[in-house]
mmCIF file of C-alpha atoms and ligand atoms in Angstrom:
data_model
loop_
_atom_site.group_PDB
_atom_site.id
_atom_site.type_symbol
_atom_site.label_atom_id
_atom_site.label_comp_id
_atom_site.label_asym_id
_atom_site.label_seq_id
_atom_site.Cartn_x
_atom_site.Cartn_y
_atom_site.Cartn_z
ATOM 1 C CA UNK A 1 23.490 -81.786 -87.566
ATOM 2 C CA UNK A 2 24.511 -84.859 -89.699
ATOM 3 C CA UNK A 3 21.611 -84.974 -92.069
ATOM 4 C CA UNK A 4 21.510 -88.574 -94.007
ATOM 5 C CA UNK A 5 24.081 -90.449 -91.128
ATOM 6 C CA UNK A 6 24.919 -93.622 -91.257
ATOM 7 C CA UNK A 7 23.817 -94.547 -88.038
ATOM 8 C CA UNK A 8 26.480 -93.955 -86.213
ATOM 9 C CA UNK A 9 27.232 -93.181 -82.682
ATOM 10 C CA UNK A 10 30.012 -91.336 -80.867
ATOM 11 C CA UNK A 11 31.592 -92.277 -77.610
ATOM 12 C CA UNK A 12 30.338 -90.128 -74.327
ATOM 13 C CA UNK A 13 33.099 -87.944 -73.463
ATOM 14 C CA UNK A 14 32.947 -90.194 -70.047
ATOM 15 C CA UNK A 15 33.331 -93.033 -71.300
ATOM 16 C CA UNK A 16 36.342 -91.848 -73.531
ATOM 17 C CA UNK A 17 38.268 -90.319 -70.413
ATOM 18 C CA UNK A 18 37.625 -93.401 -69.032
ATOM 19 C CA UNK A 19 39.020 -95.724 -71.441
ATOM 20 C CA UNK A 20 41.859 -93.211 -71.578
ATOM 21 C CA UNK A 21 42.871 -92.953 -67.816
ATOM 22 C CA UNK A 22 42.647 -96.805 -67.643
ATOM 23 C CA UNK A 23 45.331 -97.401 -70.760
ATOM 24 C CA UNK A 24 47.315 -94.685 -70.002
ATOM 25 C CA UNK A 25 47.492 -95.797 -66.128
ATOM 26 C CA UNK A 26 48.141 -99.218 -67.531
ATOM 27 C CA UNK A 27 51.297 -98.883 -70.384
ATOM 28 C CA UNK A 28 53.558 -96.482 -71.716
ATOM 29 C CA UNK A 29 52.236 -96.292 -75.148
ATOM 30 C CA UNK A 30 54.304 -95.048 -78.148
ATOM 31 C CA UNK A 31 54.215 -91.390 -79.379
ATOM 32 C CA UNK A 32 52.713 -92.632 -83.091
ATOM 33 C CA UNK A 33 49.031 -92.934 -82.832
ATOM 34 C CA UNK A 34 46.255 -93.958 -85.218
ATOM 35 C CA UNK A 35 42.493 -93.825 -84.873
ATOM 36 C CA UNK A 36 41.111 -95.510 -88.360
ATOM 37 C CA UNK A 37 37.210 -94.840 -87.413
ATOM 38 C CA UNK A 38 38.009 -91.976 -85.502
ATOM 39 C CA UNK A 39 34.286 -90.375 -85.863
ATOM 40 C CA UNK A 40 33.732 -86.921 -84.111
ATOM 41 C CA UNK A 41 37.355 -87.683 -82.257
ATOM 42 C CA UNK A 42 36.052 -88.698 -79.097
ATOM 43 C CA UNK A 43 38.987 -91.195 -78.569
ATOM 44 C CA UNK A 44 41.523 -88.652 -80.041
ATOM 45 C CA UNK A 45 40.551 -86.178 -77.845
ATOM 46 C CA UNK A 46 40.430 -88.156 -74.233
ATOM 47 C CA UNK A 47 43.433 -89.290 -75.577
ATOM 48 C CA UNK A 48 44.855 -86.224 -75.732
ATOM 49 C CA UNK A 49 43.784 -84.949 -72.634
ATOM 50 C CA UNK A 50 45.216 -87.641 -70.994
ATOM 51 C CA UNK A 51 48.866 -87.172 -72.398
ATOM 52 C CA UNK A 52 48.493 -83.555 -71.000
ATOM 53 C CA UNK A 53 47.438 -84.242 -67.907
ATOM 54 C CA UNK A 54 50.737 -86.689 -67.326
ATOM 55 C CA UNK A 55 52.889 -85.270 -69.610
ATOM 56 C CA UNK A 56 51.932 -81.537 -70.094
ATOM 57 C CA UNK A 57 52.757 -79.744 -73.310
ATOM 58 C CA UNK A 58 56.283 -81.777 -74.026
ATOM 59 C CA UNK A 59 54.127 -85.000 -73.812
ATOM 60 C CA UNK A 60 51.779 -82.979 -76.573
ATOM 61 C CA UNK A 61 54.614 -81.706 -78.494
ATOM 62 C CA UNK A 62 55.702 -85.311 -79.504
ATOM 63 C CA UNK A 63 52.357 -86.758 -80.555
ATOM 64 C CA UNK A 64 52.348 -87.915 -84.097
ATOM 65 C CA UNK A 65 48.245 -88.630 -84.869
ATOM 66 C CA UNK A 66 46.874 -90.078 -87.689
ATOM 67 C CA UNK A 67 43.153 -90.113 -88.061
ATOM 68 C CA UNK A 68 40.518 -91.110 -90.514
ATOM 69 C CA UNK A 69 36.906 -91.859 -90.550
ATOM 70 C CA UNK A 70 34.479 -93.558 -93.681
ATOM 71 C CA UNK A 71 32.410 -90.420 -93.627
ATOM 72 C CA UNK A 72 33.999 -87.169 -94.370
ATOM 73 C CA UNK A 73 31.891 -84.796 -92.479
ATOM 74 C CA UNK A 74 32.733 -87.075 -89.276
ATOM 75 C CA UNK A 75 37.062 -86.652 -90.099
ATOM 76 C CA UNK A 76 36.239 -83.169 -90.748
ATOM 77 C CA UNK A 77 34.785 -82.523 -87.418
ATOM 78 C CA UNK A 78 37.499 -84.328 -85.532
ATOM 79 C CA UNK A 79 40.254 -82.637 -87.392
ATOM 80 C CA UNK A 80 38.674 -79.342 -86.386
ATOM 81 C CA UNK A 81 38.413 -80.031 -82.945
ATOM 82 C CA UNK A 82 41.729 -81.455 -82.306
ATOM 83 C CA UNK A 83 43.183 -78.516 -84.195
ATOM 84 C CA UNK A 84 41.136 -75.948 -82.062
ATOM 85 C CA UNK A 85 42.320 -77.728 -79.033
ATOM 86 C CA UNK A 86 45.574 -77.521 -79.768
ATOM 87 C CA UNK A 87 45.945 -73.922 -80.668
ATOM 88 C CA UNK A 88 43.244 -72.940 -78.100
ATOM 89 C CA UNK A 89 45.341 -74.485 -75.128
ATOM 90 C CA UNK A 90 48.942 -73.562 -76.975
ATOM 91 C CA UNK A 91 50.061 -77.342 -77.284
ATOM 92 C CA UNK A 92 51.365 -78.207 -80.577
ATOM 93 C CA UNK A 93 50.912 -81.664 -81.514
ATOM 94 C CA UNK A 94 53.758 -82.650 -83.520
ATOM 95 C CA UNK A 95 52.090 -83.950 -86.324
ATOM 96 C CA UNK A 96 48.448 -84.401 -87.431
ATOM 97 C CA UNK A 97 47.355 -86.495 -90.679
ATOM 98 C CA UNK A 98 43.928 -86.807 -91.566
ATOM 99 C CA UNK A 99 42.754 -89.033 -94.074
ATOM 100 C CA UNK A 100 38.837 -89.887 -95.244
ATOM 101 C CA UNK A 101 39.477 -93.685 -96.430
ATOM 102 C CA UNK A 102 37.987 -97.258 -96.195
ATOM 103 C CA UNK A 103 40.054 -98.377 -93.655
ATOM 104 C CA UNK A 104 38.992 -101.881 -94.513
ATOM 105 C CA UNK A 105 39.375 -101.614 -98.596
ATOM 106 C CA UNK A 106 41.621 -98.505 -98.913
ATOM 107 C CA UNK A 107 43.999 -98.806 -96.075
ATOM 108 C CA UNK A 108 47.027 -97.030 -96.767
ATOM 109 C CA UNK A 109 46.422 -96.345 -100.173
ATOM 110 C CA UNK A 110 44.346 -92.643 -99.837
ATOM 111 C CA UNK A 111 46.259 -89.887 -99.716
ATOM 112 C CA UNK A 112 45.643 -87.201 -96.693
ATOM 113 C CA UNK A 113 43.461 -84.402 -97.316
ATOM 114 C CA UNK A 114 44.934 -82.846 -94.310
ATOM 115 C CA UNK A 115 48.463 -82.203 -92.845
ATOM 116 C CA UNK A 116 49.340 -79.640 -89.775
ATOM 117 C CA UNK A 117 52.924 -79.975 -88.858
ATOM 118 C CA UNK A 118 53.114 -76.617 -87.053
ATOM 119 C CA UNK A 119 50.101 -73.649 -86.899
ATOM 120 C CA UNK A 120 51.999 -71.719 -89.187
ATOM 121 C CA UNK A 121 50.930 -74.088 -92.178
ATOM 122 C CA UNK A 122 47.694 -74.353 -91.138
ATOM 123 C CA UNK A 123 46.942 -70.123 -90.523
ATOM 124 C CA UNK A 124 49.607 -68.251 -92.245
ATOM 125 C CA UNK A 125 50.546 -65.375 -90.302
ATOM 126 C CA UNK A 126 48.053 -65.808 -87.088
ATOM 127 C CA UNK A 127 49.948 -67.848 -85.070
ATOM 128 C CA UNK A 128 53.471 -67.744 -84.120
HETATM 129 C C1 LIG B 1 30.739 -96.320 -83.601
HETATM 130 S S1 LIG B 1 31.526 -94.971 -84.501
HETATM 131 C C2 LIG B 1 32.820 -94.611 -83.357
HETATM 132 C C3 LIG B 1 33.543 -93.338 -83.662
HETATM 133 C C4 LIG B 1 34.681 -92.975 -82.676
HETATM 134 N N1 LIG B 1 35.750 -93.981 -82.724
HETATM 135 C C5 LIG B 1 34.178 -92.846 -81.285
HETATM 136 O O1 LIG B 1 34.551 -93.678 -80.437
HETATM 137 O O2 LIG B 1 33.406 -91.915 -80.990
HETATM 138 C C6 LIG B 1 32.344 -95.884 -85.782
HETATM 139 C C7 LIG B 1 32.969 -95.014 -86.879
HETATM 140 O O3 LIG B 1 33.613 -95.856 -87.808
HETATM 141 C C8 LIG B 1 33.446 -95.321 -89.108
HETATM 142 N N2 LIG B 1 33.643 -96.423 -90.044
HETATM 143 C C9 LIG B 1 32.845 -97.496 -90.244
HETATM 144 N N3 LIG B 1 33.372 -98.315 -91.170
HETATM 145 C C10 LIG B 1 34.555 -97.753 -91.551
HETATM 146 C C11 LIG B 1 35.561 -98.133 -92.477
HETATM 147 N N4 LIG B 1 35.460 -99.255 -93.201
HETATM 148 N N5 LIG B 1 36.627 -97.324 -92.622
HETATM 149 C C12 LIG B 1 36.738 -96.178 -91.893
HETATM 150 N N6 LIG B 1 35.816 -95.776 -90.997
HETATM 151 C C13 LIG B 1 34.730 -96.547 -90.824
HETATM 152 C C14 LIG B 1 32.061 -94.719 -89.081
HETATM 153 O O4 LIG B 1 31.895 -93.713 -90.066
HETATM 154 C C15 LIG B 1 31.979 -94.171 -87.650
HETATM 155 O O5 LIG B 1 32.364 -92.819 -87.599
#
């Protein structure tokens, strides 16, 4: 699908519920989260999944991501699956910032090109 990559590769969806289970067995982490290379949002995702499966939807509901990836298509990708999660399984994150920046040269100085605070912004009118 990705003609022209970069050579990049993704995490296996194993691997990242491993990695997962194993930090969030380990430490309570905080409830702002960043993934600065965040590709397809392998790590986002098994992330995710592991806050619901200890916290259910409350433990959702208070997750503030922030994502970005190099490559556009890649923070596309992950913004669409984290979003189609999320509305798919009713748990609102509750906030998701997407940015498409040089996280080495650019940090914190490229605006997002994508914001969902609720599903209302994000489909006017489909979702209550
Ligand atoms: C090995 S992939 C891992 C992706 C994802 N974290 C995962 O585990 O599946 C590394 C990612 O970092 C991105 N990347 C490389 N250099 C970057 C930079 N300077 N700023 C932001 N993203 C970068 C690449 O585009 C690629 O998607």
């Amino acid at each position: 699908m990705l003609e022209g990559d970069l050579g990049q590769f993704m995490t296996p969806t194993a691997l990242s519920n491993s990695v997962s289970k194993f930090l969030g067995a380990s430490e309570t982490r905080g409830e702002n989260r960043a993934e600065p290379a965040c590709g397809i949002g392998a790590l986002v995702m098994a992330d995710l999944r592991q806050i619901y499966a200890m916290q259910g939807k409350d433990g959702i509901s208070r997750v503030d991501y922030s994502i970005n990836d190099l490559d556009q298509r890649l923070v596309r990708i992950a913004t669409v699956q984290i979003m189609f999660h999320s509305i798919r399984h009713e748990a609102q994150l509750k906030r998701l910032v997407a940015h498409n920046a040089d996280a080495i040269r650019d940090y914190n100085s490229s605006p997002p090109f994508f914001v969902a605070t609720s599903w209302r912004a994000v489909l006017p009118g489909q979702l209550v």
